[in-house]
Coordinates of C-alpha atoms and ligand atoms in Angstrom, one line a residue:
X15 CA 0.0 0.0 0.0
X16 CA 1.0 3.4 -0.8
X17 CA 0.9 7.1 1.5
X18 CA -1.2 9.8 -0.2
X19 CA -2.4 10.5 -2.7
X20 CA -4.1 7.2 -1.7
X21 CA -4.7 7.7 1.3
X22 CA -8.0 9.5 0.9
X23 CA -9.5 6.7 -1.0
X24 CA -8.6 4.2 1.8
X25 CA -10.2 6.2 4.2
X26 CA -13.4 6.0 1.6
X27 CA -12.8 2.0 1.8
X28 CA -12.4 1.8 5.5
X29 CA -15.9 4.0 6.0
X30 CA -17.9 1.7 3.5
X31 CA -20.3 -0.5 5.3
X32 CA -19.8 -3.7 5.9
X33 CA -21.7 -4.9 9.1
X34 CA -25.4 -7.1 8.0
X35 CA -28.7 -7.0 9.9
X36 CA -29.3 -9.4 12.9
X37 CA -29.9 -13.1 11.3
X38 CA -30.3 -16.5 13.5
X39 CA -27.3 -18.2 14.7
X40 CA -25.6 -20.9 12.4
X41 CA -24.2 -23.8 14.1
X42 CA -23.5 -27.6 12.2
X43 CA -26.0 -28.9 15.0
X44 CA -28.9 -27.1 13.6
X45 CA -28.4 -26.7 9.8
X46 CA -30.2 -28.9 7.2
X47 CA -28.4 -32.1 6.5
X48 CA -28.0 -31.4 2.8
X49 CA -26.7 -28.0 2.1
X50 CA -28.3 -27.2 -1.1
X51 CA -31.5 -26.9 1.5
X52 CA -29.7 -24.4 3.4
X53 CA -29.2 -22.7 0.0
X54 CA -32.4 -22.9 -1.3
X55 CA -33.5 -21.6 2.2
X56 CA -31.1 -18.6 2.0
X57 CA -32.6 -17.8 -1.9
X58 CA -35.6 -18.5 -1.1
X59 CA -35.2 -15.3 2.0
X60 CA -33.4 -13.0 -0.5
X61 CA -36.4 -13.6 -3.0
X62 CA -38.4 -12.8 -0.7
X63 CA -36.8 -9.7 0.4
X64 CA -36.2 -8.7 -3.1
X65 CA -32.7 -8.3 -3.0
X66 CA -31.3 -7.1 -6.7
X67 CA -29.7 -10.6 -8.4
X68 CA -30.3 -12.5 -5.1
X69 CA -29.2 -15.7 -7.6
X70 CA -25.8 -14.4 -9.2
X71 CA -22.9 -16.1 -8.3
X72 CA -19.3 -16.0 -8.7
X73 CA -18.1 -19.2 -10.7
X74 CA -14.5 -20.3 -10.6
X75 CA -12.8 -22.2 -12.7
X76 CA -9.2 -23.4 -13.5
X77 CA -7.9 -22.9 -17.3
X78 CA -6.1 -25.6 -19.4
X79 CA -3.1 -23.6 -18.1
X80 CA -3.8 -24.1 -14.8
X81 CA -4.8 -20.2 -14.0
X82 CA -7.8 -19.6 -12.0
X83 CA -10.5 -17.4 -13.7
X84 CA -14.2 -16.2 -12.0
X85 CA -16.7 -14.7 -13.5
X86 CA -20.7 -13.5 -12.4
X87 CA -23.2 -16.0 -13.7
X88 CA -27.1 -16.7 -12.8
X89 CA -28.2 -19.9 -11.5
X90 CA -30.7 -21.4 -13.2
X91 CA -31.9 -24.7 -11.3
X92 CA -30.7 -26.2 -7.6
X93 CA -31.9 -29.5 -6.7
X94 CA -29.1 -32.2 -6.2
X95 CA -26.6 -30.0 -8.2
X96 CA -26.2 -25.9 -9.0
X97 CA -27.7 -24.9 -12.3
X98 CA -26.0 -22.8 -14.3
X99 CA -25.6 -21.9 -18.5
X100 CA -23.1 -20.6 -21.2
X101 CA -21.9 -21.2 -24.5
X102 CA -19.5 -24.6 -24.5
X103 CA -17.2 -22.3 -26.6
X104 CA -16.8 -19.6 -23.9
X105 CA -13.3 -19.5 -21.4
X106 CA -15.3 -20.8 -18.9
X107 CA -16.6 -23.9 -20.9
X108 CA -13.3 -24.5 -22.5
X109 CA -11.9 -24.5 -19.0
X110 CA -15.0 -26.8 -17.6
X111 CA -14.4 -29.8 -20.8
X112 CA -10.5 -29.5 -19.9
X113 CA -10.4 -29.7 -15.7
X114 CA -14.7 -30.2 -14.7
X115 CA -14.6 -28.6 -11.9
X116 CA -15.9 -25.4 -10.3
X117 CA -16.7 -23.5 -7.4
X118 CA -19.8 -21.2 -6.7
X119 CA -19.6 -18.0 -4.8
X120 CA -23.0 -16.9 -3.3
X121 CA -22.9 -13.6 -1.0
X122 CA -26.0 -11.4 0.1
X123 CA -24.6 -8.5 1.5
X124 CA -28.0 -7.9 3.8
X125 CA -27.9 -10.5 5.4
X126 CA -24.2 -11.4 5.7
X127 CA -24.3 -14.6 4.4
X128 CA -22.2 -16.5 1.9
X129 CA -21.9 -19.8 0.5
X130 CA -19.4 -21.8 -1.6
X131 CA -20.2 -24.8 -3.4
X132 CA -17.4 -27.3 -5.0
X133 CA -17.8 -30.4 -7.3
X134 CA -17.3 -31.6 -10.5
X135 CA -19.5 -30.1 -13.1
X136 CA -21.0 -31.9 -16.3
X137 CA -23.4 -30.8 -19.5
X138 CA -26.8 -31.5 -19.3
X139 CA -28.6 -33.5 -21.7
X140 CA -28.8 -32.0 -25.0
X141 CA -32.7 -31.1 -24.3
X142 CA -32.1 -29.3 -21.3
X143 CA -29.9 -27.2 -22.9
X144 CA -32.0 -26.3 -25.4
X145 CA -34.8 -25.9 -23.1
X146 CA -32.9 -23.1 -21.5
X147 CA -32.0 -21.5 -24.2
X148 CA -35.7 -21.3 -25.7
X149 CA -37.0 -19.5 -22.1
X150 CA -34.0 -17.2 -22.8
X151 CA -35.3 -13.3 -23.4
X152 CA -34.9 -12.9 -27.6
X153 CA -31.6 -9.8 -26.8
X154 CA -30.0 -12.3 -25.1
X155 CA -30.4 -15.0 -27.4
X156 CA -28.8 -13.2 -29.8
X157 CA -25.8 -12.6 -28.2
X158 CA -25.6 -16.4 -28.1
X159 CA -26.2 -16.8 -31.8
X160 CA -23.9 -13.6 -32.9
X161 CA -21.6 -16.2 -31.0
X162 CA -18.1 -13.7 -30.1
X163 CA -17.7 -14.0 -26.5
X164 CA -14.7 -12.8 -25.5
X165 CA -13.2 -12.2 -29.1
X166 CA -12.4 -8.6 -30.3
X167 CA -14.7 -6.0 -30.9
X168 CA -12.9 -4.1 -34.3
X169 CA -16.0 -2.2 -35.0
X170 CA -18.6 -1.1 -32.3
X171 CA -20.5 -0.3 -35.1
X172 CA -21.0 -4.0 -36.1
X173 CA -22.8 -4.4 -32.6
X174 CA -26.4 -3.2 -33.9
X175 CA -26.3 -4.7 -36.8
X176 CA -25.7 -8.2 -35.8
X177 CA -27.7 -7.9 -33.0
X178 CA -30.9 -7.1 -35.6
X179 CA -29.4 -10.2 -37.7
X180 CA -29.7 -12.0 -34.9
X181 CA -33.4 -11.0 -33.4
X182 CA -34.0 -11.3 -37.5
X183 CA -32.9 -14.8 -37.4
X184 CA -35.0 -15.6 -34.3
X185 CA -38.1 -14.6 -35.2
X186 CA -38.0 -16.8 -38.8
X187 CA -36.5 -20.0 -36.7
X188 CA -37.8 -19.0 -32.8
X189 CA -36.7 -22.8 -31.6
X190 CA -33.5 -23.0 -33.1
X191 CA -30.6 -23.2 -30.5
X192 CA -27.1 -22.7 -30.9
X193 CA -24.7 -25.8 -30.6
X194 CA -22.5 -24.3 -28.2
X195 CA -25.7 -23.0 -25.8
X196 CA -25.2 -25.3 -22.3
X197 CA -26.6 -25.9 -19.6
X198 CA -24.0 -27.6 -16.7
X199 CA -24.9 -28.9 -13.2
X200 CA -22.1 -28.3 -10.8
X201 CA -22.4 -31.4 -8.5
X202 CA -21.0 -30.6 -4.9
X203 CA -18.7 -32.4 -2.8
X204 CA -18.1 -29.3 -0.2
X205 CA -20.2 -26.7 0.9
X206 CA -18.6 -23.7 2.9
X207 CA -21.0 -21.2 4.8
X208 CA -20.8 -18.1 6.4
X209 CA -22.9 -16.3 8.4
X210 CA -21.9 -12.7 9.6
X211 CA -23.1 -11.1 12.5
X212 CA -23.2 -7.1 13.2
X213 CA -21.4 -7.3 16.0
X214 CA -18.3 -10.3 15.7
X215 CA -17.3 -12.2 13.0
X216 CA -20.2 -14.3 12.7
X217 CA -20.2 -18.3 12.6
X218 CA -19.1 -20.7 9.7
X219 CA -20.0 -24.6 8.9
X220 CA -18.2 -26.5 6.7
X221 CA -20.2 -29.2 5.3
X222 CA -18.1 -32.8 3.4
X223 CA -19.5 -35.4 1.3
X224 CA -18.6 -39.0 2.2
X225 CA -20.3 -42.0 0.5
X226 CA -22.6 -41.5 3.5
X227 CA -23.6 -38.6 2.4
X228 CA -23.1 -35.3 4.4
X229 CA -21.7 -34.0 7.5
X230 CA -21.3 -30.9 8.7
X231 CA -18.7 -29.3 11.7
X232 CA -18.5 -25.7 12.8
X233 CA -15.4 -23.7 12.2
X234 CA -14.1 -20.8 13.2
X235 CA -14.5 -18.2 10.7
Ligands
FMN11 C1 -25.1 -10.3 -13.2 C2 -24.4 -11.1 -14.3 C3 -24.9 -12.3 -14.7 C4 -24.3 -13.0 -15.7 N1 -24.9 -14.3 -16.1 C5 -24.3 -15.0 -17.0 C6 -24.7 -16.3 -17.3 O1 -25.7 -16.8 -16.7 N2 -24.1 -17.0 -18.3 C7 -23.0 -16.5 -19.0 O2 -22.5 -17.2 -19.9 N3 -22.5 -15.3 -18.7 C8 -23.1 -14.5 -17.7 N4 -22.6 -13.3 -17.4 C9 -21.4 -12.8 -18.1 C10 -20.2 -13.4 -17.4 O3 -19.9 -12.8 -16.2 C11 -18.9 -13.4 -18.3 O4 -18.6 -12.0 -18.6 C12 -19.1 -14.1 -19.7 O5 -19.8 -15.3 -19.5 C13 -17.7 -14.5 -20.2 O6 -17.0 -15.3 -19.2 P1 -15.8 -16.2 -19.6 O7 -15.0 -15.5 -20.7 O8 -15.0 -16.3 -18.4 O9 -16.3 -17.5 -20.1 C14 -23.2 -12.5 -16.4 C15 -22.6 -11.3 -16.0 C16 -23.2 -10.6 -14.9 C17 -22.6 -9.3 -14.5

């Protein structure tokens, strides 16, 4: 860290807000036994509250050269596994064929609470995939089918114009889906929470899967 000029904005950092309203304790005794419950639980509050993109989370990943990479994506589905979808052709699905494994970052500032979830991710069937795709608003199908993620924009010009290709192309073949459109379910093998507390640092259970299925011990957080 540097002196001033800097110091100003620090002092902006340190003031930010960081402490969440009152929420119940968490302890491993208490907790659901699977900990996609919990989850669904937590999204089901911060539905319910209304908080703004209560089910983004952060998805990490590990390239074919072994760099780790994270990126904001929306989850679709949770029942055994965490739902999520993106082109097969994207960095993250290049990184998912080569090492298929992920973990999910969930954090609701509110109410303090934040949960990871690691396991080994696969492609759904080919019809849920398209299934998603179809319930998909028509602007950001086309993105899909325009299909340059993450190459280089040389004209922001050509952006409108493909785009109206694209909605074009929609409207004359509405149920076509793009290859590379997939869904994935991200199977979890270990579940990190955190609850935060507005006045200490809260209380965290780590949750392991064991072919008996799950068990859960506190930890200090
Ligand atoms: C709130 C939010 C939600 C997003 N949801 C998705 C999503 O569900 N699927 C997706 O492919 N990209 C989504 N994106 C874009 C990704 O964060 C990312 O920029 C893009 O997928 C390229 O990532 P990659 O190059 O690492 O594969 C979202 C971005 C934001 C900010």
């Amino acid at each position: 860290m540097t002196d001033a000029p800097t110091g100003s904005f620090r002092e902006i950092l340190r003031e930010i807000p960081t402490r969440p309203t009152e929420q119940p304790e968490l302890r491993a005794a208490d907790v659901p036994s699977d900990p996609l419950l919990l989850l669904r639980d937590w999204l089901e509050q911060e539905a319910e509250r209304e908080t703004p993109v209560a089910h983004a989370f952060a998805l990490a990943t590990v390239s074919p050269e072994g760099e780790p990479q994270a990126r904001t994506v929306i989850l679709k589905d949770l029942d055994d596994a965490v739902w999520f979808a993106t082109p097969s052709t994207s960095a993250k699905g290049v990184a998912l064929a080569h090492t298929p494994v992920a973990e999910a970052v969930f954090y609701w500032a509110k109410t303090g609470r934040q949960v990871r979830v690691r396991g080994s991710v696969a492609p759904a069937p080919r019809d849920v995939s398209e299934q998603d795709f179809r319930a998909r608003h028509p602007k950001a199908r086309a993105g899909v089918i325009i299909g340059r993620q993450g190459t280089e924009l040389d004209d922001p010009s050509e952006v409108e114009r493909l785009r109206d290709e694209a909605l074009a192309a929609i409207e004359e073949n509405p149920d076509e889906v793009p290859e590379s459109w997939t869904a994935y379910r991200l199977e979890p093998d270990h579940v990190d929470v955190v609850q935060l507390r507005p006045a200490s640092d809260g209380e965290r259970v780590e949750y392991t899967r064991s072919e008996h299925g799950w068990s859960a011990r506190d930890l200090w957080p």
